[in-house]
PDB file of C-alpha atoms in Angstrom:
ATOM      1  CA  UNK C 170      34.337 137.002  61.693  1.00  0.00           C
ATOM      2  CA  UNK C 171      37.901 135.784  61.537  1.00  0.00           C
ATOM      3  CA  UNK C 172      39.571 135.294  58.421  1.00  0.00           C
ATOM      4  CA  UNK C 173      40.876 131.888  57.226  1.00  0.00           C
ATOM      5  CA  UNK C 174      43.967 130.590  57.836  1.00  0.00           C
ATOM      6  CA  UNK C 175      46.271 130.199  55.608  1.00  0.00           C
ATOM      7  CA  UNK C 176      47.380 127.232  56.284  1.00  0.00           C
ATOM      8  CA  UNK C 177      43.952 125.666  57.413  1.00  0.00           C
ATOM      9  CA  UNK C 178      41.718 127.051  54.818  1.00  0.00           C
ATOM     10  CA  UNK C 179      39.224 127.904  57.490  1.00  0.00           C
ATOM     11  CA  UNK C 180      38.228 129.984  60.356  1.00  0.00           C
ATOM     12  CA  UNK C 181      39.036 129.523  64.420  1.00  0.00           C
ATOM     13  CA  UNK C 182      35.110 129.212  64.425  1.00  0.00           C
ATOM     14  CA  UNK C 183      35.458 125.457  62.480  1.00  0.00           C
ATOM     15  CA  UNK C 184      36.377 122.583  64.103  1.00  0.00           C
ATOM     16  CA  UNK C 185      38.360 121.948  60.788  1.00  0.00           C
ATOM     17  CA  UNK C 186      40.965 124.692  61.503  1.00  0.00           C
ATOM     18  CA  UNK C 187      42.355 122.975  64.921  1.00  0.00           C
ATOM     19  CA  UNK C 188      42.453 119.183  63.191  1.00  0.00           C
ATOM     20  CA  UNK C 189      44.567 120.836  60.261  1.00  0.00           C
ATOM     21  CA  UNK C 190      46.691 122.371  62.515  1.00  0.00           C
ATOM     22  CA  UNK C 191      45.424 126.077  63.078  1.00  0.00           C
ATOM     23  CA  UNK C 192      46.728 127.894  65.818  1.00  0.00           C
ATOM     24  CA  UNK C 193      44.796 128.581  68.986  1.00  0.00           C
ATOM     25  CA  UNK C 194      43.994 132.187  69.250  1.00  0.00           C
ATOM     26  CA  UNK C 195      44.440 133.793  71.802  1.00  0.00           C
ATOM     27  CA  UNK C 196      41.912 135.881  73.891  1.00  0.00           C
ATOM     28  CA  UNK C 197      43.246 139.418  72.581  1.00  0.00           C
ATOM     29  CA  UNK C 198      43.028 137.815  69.047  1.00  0.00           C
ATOM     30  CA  UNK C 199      39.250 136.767  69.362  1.00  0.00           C
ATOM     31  CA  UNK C 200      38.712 140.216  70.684  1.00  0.00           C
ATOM     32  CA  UNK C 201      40.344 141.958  68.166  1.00  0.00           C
ATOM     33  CA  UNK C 202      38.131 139.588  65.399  1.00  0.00           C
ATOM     34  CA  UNK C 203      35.020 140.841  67.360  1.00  0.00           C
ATOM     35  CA  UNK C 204      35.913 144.272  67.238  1.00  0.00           C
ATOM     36  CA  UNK C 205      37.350 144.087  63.001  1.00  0.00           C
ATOM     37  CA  UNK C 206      34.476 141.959  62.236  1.00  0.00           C
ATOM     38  CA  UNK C 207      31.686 144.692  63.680  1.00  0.00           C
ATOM     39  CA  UNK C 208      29.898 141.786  65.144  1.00  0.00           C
ATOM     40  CA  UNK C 209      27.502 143.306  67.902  1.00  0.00           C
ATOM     41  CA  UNK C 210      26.183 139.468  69.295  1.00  0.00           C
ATOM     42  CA  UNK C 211      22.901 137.877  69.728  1.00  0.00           C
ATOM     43  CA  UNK C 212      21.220 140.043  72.698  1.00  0.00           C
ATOM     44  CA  UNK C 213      21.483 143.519  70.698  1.00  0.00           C
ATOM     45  CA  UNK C 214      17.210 143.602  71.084  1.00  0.00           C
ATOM     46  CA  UNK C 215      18.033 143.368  75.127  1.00  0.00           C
ATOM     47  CA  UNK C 216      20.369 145.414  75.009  1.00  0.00           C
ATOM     48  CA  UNK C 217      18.146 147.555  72.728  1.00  0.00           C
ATOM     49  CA  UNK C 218      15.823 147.353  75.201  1.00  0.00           C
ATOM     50  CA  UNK C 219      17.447 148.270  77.682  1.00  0.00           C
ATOM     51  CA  UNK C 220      18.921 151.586  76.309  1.00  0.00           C
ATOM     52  CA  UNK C 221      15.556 152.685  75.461  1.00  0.00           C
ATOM     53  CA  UNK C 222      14.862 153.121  78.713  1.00  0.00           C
ATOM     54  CA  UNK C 223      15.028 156.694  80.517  1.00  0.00           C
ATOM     55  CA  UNK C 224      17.779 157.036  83.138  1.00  0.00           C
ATOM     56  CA  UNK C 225      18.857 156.004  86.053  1.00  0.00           C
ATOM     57  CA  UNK C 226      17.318 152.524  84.932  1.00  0.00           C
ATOM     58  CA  UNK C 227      18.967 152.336  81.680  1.00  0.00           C
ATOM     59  CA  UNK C 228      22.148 152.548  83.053  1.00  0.00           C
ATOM     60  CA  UNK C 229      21.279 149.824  85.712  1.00  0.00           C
ATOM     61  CA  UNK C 230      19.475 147.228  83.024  1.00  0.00           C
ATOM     62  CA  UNK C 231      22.474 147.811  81.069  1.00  0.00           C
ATOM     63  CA  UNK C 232      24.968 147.538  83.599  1.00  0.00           C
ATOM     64  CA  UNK C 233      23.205 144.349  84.650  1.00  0.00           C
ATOM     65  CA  UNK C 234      23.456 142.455  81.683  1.00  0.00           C
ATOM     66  CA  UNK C 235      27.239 143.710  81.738  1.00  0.00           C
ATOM     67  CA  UNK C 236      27.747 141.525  84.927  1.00  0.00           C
ATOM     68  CA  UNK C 237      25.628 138.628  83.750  1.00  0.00           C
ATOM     69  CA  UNK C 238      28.172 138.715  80.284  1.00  0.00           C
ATOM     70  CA  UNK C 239      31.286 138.714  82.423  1.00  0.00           C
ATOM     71  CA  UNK C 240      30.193 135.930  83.945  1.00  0.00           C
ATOM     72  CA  UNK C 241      29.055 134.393  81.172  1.00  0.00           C
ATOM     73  CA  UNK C 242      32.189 134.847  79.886  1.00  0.00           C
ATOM     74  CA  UNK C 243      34.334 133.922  82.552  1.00  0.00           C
ATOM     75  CA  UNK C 244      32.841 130.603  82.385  1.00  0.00           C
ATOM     76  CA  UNK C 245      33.385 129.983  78.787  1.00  0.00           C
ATOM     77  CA  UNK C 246      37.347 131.226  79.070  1.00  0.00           C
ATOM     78  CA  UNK C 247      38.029 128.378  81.270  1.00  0.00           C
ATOM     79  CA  UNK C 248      36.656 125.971  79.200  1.00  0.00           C
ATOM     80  CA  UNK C 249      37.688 127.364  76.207  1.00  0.00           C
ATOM     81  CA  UNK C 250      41.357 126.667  78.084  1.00  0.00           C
ATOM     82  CA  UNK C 251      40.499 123.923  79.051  1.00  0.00           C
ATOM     83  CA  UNK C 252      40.052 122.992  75.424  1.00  0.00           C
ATOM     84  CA  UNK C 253      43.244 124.338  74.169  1.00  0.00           C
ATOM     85  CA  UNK C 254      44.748 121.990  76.948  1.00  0.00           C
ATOM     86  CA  UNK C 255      43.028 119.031  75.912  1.00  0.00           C
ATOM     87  CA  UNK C 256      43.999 119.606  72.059  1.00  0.00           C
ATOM     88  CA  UNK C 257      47.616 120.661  72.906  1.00  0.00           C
ATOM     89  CA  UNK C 258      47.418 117.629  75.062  1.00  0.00           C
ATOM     90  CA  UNK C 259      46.410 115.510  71.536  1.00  0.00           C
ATOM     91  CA  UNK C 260      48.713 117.134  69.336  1.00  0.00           C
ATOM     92  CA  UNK C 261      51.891 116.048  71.347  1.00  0.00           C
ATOM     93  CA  UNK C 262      50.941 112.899  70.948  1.00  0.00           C
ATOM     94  CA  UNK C 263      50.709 112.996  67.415  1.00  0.00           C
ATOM     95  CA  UNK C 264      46.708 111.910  66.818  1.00  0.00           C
ATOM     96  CA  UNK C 265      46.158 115.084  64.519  1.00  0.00           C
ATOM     97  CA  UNK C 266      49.498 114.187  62.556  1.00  0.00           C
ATOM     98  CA  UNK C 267      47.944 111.639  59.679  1.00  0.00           C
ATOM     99  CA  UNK C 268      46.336 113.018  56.834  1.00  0.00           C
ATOM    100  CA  UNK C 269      42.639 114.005  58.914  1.00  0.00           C
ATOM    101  CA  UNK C 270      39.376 112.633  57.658  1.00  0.00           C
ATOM    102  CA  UNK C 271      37.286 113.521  60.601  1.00  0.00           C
ATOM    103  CA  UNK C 272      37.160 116.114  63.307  1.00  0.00           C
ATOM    104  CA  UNK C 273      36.618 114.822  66.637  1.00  0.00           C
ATOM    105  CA  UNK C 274      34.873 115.772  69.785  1.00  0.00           C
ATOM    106  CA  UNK C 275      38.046 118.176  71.085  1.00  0.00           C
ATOM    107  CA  UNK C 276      38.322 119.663  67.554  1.00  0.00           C
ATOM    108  CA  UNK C 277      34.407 120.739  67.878  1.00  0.00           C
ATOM    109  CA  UNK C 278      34.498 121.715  71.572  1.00  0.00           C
ATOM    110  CA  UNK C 279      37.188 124.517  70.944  1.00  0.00           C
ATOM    111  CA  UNK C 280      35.408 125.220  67.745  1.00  0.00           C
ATOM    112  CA  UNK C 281      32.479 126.436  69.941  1.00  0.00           C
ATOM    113  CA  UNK C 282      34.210 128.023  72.675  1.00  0.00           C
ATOM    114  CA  UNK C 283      35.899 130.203  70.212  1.00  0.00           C
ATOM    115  CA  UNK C 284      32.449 130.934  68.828  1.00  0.00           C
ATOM    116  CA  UNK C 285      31.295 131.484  72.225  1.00  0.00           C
ATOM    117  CA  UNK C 286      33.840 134.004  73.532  1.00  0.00           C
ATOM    118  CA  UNK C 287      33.779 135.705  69.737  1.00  0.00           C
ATOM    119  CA  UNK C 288      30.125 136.487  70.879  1.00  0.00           C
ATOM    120  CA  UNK C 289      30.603 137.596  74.692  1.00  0.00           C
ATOM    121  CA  UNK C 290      33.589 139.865  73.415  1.00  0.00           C
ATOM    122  CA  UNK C 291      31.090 141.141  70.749  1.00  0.00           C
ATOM    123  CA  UNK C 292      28.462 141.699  73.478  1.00  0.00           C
ATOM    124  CA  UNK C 293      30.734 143.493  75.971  1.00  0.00           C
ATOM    125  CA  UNK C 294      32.184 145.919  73.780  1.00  0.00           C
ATOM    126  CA  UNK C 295      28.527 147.150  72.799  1.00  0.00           C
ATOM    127  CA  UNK C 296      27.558 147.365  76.289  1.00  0.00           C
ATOM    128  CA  UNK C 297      30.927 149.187  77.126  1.00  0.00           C
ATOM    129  CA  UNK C 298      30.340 151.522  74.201  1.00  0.00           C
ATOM    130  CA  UNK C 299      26.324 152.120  75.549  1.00  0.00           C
ATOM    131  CA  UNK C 300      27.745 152.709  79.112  1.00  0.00           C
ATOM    132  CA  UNK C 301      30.280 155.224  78.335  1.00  0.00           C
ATOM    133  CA  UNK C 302      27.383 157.574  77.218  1.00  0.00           C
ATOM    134  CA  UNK C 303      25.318 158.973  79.962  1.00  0.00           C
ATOM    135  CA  UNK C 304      22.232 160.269  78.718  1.00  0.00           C
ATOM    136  CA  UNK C 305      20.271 162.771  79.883  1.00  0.00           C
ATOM    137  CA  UNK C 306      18.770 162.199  83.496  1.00  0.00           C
ATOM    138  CA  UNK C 307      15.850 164.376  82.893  1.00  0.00           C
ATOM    139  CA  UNK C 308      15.227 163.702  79.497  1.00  0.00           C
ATOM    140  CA  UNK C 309      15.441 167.338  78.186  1.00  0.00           C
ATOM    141  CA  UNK C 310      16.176 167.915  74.313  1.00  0.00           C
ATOM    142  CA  UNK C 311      18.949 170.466  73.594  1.00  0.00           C
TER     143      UNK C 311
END
């Protein structure tokens, strides 16, 4: 996944990065962690599945989950900003300032959202890379 920080010592995945001060990341940064990382998500035996399948109902299982993960994913980018409001919200007031001894429930919350949308960005670029090959409607060998 991501590398650690620097500064931090650990990953955006830990809630440990954000109360030592880590940065947020931004979507096209958790994207481009999914893509360096070669994560391909939890539902690759769906997807699997799915691409087994002889056309036209490959494409349509596949393009189904597609819709379900944009969803799915929609949903966790507003709370994962949300989050990043809440602990921008708690840094300006200096809570995360003193030397930290504990994370707290904001520090875990983005923690998992990052995790989350790490995944969904995992999972949509497999199912983007399935989609973009059409196989072979009749299922004739060449």
């Amino acid at each position: 996944m991501a590398q650690s920080d620097n500064h931090t010592g650990y990953d955006p995945g830990h809630p440990w990065y954000y109360l030592r001060g880590g940065k947020v990341p931004s979507f096209k940064e958790i994207r481009q962690s999914a893509i360096e990382s070669g994560y391909q998500g939890y539902m690759m035996d769906r997807i699997q599945d799915a691409d087994d399948k002889p056309e036209p109902r490959r494409s349509k299982l596949l393009r189904s989950i597609r819709t379900e993960m944009i969803a799915t994913f929609r949903s966790d980018a507003h709370r994962y900003r949300s989050c990043a409001t809440a602990l921008r919200q708690r840094k300006a007031k200096g809570l995360d300032a003193k030397q930290p001894h504990c994370c707290e429930d904001v520090h875990q919350n983005i923690a998992l959202k990052h995790n989350h949308l790490l995944n969904d960005f995992a999972i949509l670029i497999v199912l983007n890379d399935r989609l973009s090959q059409q196989m072979d409607l009749f299922d004739f060998e060449t």
